[in-house]
CSV table of C-alpha atoms in Angstrom, one decimal:
chain,number,residue,atom,x,y,z
A,10,MET,CA,-44.6,221.2,-37.4
A,11,THR,CA,-46.8,221.9,-40.4
A,12,GLU,CA,-46.0,218.5,-41.9
A,13,THR,CA,-46.8,216.7,-38.7
A,14,LEU,CA,-50.2,218.5,-38.4
A,15,GLN,CA,-50.9,217.6,-42.1
A,16,GLU,CA,-50.1,214.0,-41.4
A,17,ILE,CA,-52.3,213.9,-38.4
A,18,LYS,CA,-55.1,215.4,-40.5
A,19,ARG,CA,-54.6,212.8,-43.3
A,20,GLU,CA,-54.6,209.9,-40.8
A,21,TYR,CA,-57.6,211.2,-39.0
A,22,GLU,CA,-59.7,211.9,-42.1
A,23,GLY,CA,-59.0,208.7,-44.0
A,24,GLU,CA,-61.3,209.0,-47.1
A,25,ASP,CA,-63.4,211.8,-45.7
A,26,ASN,CA,-62.7,215.5,-45.9
A,27,ARG,CA,-63.2,216.9,-42.4
A,28,PRO,CA,-62.6,220.6,-41.7
A,29,LEU,CA,-60.2,220.1,-38.7
A,30,ALA,CA,-58.7,223.5,-39.1
A,31,SER,CA,-62.1,225.1,-39.1
A,32,TYR,CA,-63.2,223.1,-36.0
A,33,THR,CA,-60.0,224.5,-34.3
A,34,ARG,CA,-61.2,228.0,-35.2
A,35,VAL,CA,-64.7,227.3,-33.7
A,36,LEU,CA,-63.1,225.9,-30.6
A,37,ALA,CA,-60.8,228.9,-30.3
A,38,VAL,CA,-63.9,231.2,-30.5
A,39,TYR,CA,-65.5,229.2,-27.7
A,40,GLY,CA,-62.3,229.3,-25.6
A,41,GLY,CA,-61.9,233.0,-26.3
A,42,ALA,CA,-65.4,233.7,-25.2
A,43,VAL,CA,-65.0,231.8,-22.0
A,44,THR,CA,-61.7,233.6,-21.3
A,45,VAL,CA,-63.4,237.0,-21.9
A,46,LEU,CA,-66.3,236.0,-19.6
A,47,LEU,CA,-63.9,234.9,-16.8
A,48,ALA,CA,-61.9,238.1,-17.2
A,49,ALA,CA,-65.0,240.3,-17.1
A,50,ALA,CA,-66.2,238.4,-14.0
A,51,LYS,CA,-62.9,239.0,-12.3
A,52,LEU,CA,-62.8,242.7,-13.2
A,53,THR,CA,-66.3,243.3,-12.0
A,54,GLY,CA,-66.0,241.3,-8.8
A,55,ARG,CA,-68.6,238.8,-9.9
A,56,GLN,CA,-68.4,235.2,-8.7
A,57,ALA,CA,-70.0,232.0,-9.6
A,58,PRO,CA,-72.6,230.8,-7.1
A,59,GLU,CA,-71.1,228.7,-4.3
A,60,LYS,CA,-73.8,226.1,-4.7
A,61,ILE,CA,-76.1,225.4,-7.6
A,62,LYS,CA,-79.5,224.4,-6.4
A,63,VAL,CA,-81.3,221.4,-8.0
A,64,MET,CA,-84.1,223.7,-9.3
A,65,ASP,CA,-81.5,226.0,-10.9
A,66,LEU,CA,-79.9,223.1,-12.6
A,67,MET,CA,-83.3,221.9,-13.9
A,68,LEU,CA,-84.0,225.4,-15.2
A,69,MET,CA,-80.7,225.5,-16.9
A,70,GLY,CA,-81.1,222.1,-18.4
A,71,LEU,CA,-84.6,222.8,-19.8
A,72,PHE,CA,-83.5,226.2,-21.1
A,73,THR,CA,-80.5,224.6,-22.8
A,74,HIS,CA,-82.6,221.8,-24.3
A,75,ARG,CA,-85.3,224.1,-25.6
A,76,LEU,CA,-83.0,226.8,-27.0
A,77,SER,CA,-80.6,224.4,-28.7
A,78,ARG,CA,-83.5,222.7,-30.4
A,79,THR,CA,-85.1,226.0,-31.4
A,80,LEU,CA,-81.8,227.3,-32.9
A,81,ALA,CA,-80.9,224.0,-34.6
A,82,LYS,CA,-84.3,222.8,-35.9
A,83,ASP,CA,-87.1,225.4,-35.8
A,84,PRO,CA,-88.4,226.7,-39.1
A,85,VAL,CA,-88.5,230.3,-37.8
A,86,THR,CA,-84.7,230.2,-37.1
A,87,SER,CA,-83.8,228.8,-40.5
A,88,PRO,CA,-82.5,232.2,-41.7
A,89,ILE,CA,-79.7,231.9,-39.1
A,90,ARG,CA,-78.8,228.5,-40.6
A,91,ALA,CA,-79.4,229.2,-44.3
A,92,PRO,CA,-75.9,230.5,-45.1
A,93,PHE,CA,-74.5,227.1,-43.9
A,94,THR,CA,-77.2,224.6,-44.8
A,95,ARG,CA,-79.6,223.4,-47.5
A,96,TYR,CA,-83.3,222.6,-46.7
A,97,GLU,CA,-84.1,218.9,-47.1
A,98,GLY,CA,-87.6,218.6,-45.5
A,99,VAL,CA,-89.3,218.1,-42.2
A,100,SER,CA,-87.7,215.8,-39.6
A,101,GLY,CA,-90.4,215.9,-36.9
A,102,PRO,CA,-93.2,218.1,-35.5
A,103,ALA,CA,-92.2,221.7,-36.1
A,104,GLU,CA,-88.6,220.7,-37.0
A,105,LEU,CA,-86.6,220.9,-40.2
A,106,LYS,CA,-84.1,218.6,-41.7
A,107,GLU,CA,-81.2,220.4,-43.3
A,108,GLU,CA,-78.0,219.3,-44.9
A,109,VAL,CA,-74.8,221.1,-44.0
A,110,ARG,CA,-73.1,222.6,-47.0
A,111,GLY,CA,-69.8,224.2,-48.0
A,112,HIS,CA,-66.3,223.5,-46.9
A,113,GLY,CA,-64.0,224.7,-44.2
A,114,LEU,CA,-65.4,227.2,-41.7
A,115,GLN,CA,-68.8,227.3,-43.5
A,116,HIS,CA,-69.2,223.5,-43.0
A,117,ALA,CA,-67.9,223.6,-39.4
A,118,VAL,CA,-70.4,226.3,-38.4
A,119,GLY,CA,-73.2,224.5,-40.3
A,120,GLU,CA,-72.5,221.4,-38.3
A,121,LEU,CA,-72.6,223.4,-35.1
A,122,LEU,CA,-75.8,225.2,-36.0
A,123,THR,CA,-77.7,222.1,-37.0
A,124,CYS,CA,-76.8,219.9,-34.0
A,125,PRO,CA,-78.8,220.6,-30.9
A,126,PHE,CA,-76.3,218.4,-28.9
A,127,CYS,CA,-73.4,220.6,-30.2
A,128,LEU,CA,-75.2,223.9,-29.5
A,129,SER,CA,-76.0,222.8,-25.9
A,130,GLN,CA,-72.4,223.4,-24.7
A,131,TRP,CA,-72.5,227.0,-26.0
A,132,ILE,CA,-76.0,227.7,-24.7
A,133,ALA,CA,-75.3,226.2,-21.3
A,134,THR,CA,-72.1,228.3,-21.1
A,135,GLY,CA,-74.1,231.4,-22.0
A,136,TYR,CA,-76.7,230.6,-19.4
A,137,ALA,CA,-74.0,230.1,-16.8
A,138,ALA,CA,-72.5,233.5,-17.7
A,139,GLY,CA,-76.0,235.1,-17.5
A,140,ALA,CA,-76.4,233.6,-14.0
A,141,VAL,CA,-73.2,235.3,-12.9
A,142,PHE,CA,-73.8,238.7,-14.6
A,143,PHE,CA,-77.6,239.0,-14.8
A,144,PRO,CA,-79.2,236.4,-12.4
A,145,ARG,CA,-82.7,237.7,-12.3
A,146,LEU,CA,-83.0,238.1,-16.1
A,147,THR,CA,-81.4,234.8,-16.7
A,148,ARG,CA,-83.8,233.0,-14.4
A,149,LEU,CA,-86.7,234.6,-16.2
A,150,ALA,CA,-85.3,233.5,-19.6
A,151,GLY,CA,-84.8,230.1,-18.1
A,152,ALA,CA,-88.3,229.9,-16.8
A,153,THR,CA,-89.7,231.0,-20.2
A,154,MET,CA,-87.8,228.4,-22.2
A,155,ALA,CA,-88.6,225.7,-19.6
A,156,ALA,CA,-92.3,226.5,-20.0
A,157,VAL,CA,-91.9,226.2,-23.8
A,158,ALA,CA,-90.1,222.8,-23.4
A,159,ILE,CA,-92.8,221.5,-21.0
A,160,SER,CA,-95.5,222.7,-23.4
A,161,ASP,CA,-93.7,220.9,-26.3
A,162,TRP,CA,-93.8,217.7,-24.4
A,163,LEU,CA,-97.4,218.1,-23.4
A,164,GLN,CA,-98.3,218.9,-27.1
A,165,LEU,CA,-96.6,215.7,-28.2
A,166,ALA,CA,-98.3,213.6,-25.5
A,167,TYR,CA,-101.7,215.1,-26.4
A,168,ALA,CA,-101.1,214.3,-30.1
A,169,ARG,CA,-100.2,210.8,-29.2
A,170,LEU,CA,-103.3,210.4,-27.0
A,171,MET,CA,-105.5,211.7,-29.7
A,172,LYS,CA,-104.0,209.3,-32.2
A,173,LYS,CA,-104.6,206.4,-29.9
A,174,ALA,CA,-108.2,207.5,-29.3
A,175,GLU,CA,-108.8,207.5,-33.1
A,176,GLU,CA,-107.6,204.0,-33.5
């Protein structure tokens, strides 16, 4: 079995060194967390909403977008990423560009923490769990991050309009 897995790894990687075993560990943590949340919901009698309203979905989407970008790119959250990344510069307004460093689990976690698309799955799952266990607080958090996301877009639109006015 081990030989078969090693062969699959070699064939998948080609010339690159990809931390497949570490990705498996990260996936196991995610799967374990979801399993614990489902068990906790069953034990406490909590149920998922029968219907998800469009506004709840919008709130969840805005929350997920903003928090994933904050965690993956914001200068203030760089101490969270620092054990897994190396600072390279600025990548956009109020966003950092960082290179993932290390091998194995360090590299796999670094890839997760620097990728807002990758973090979105984890954050949306956390939001969904919050909606089941703490719906009022979760909506408040959702509204807060949605307001930040809308403000970001307005700031960028304003900057673009000011630039055009100067031309």
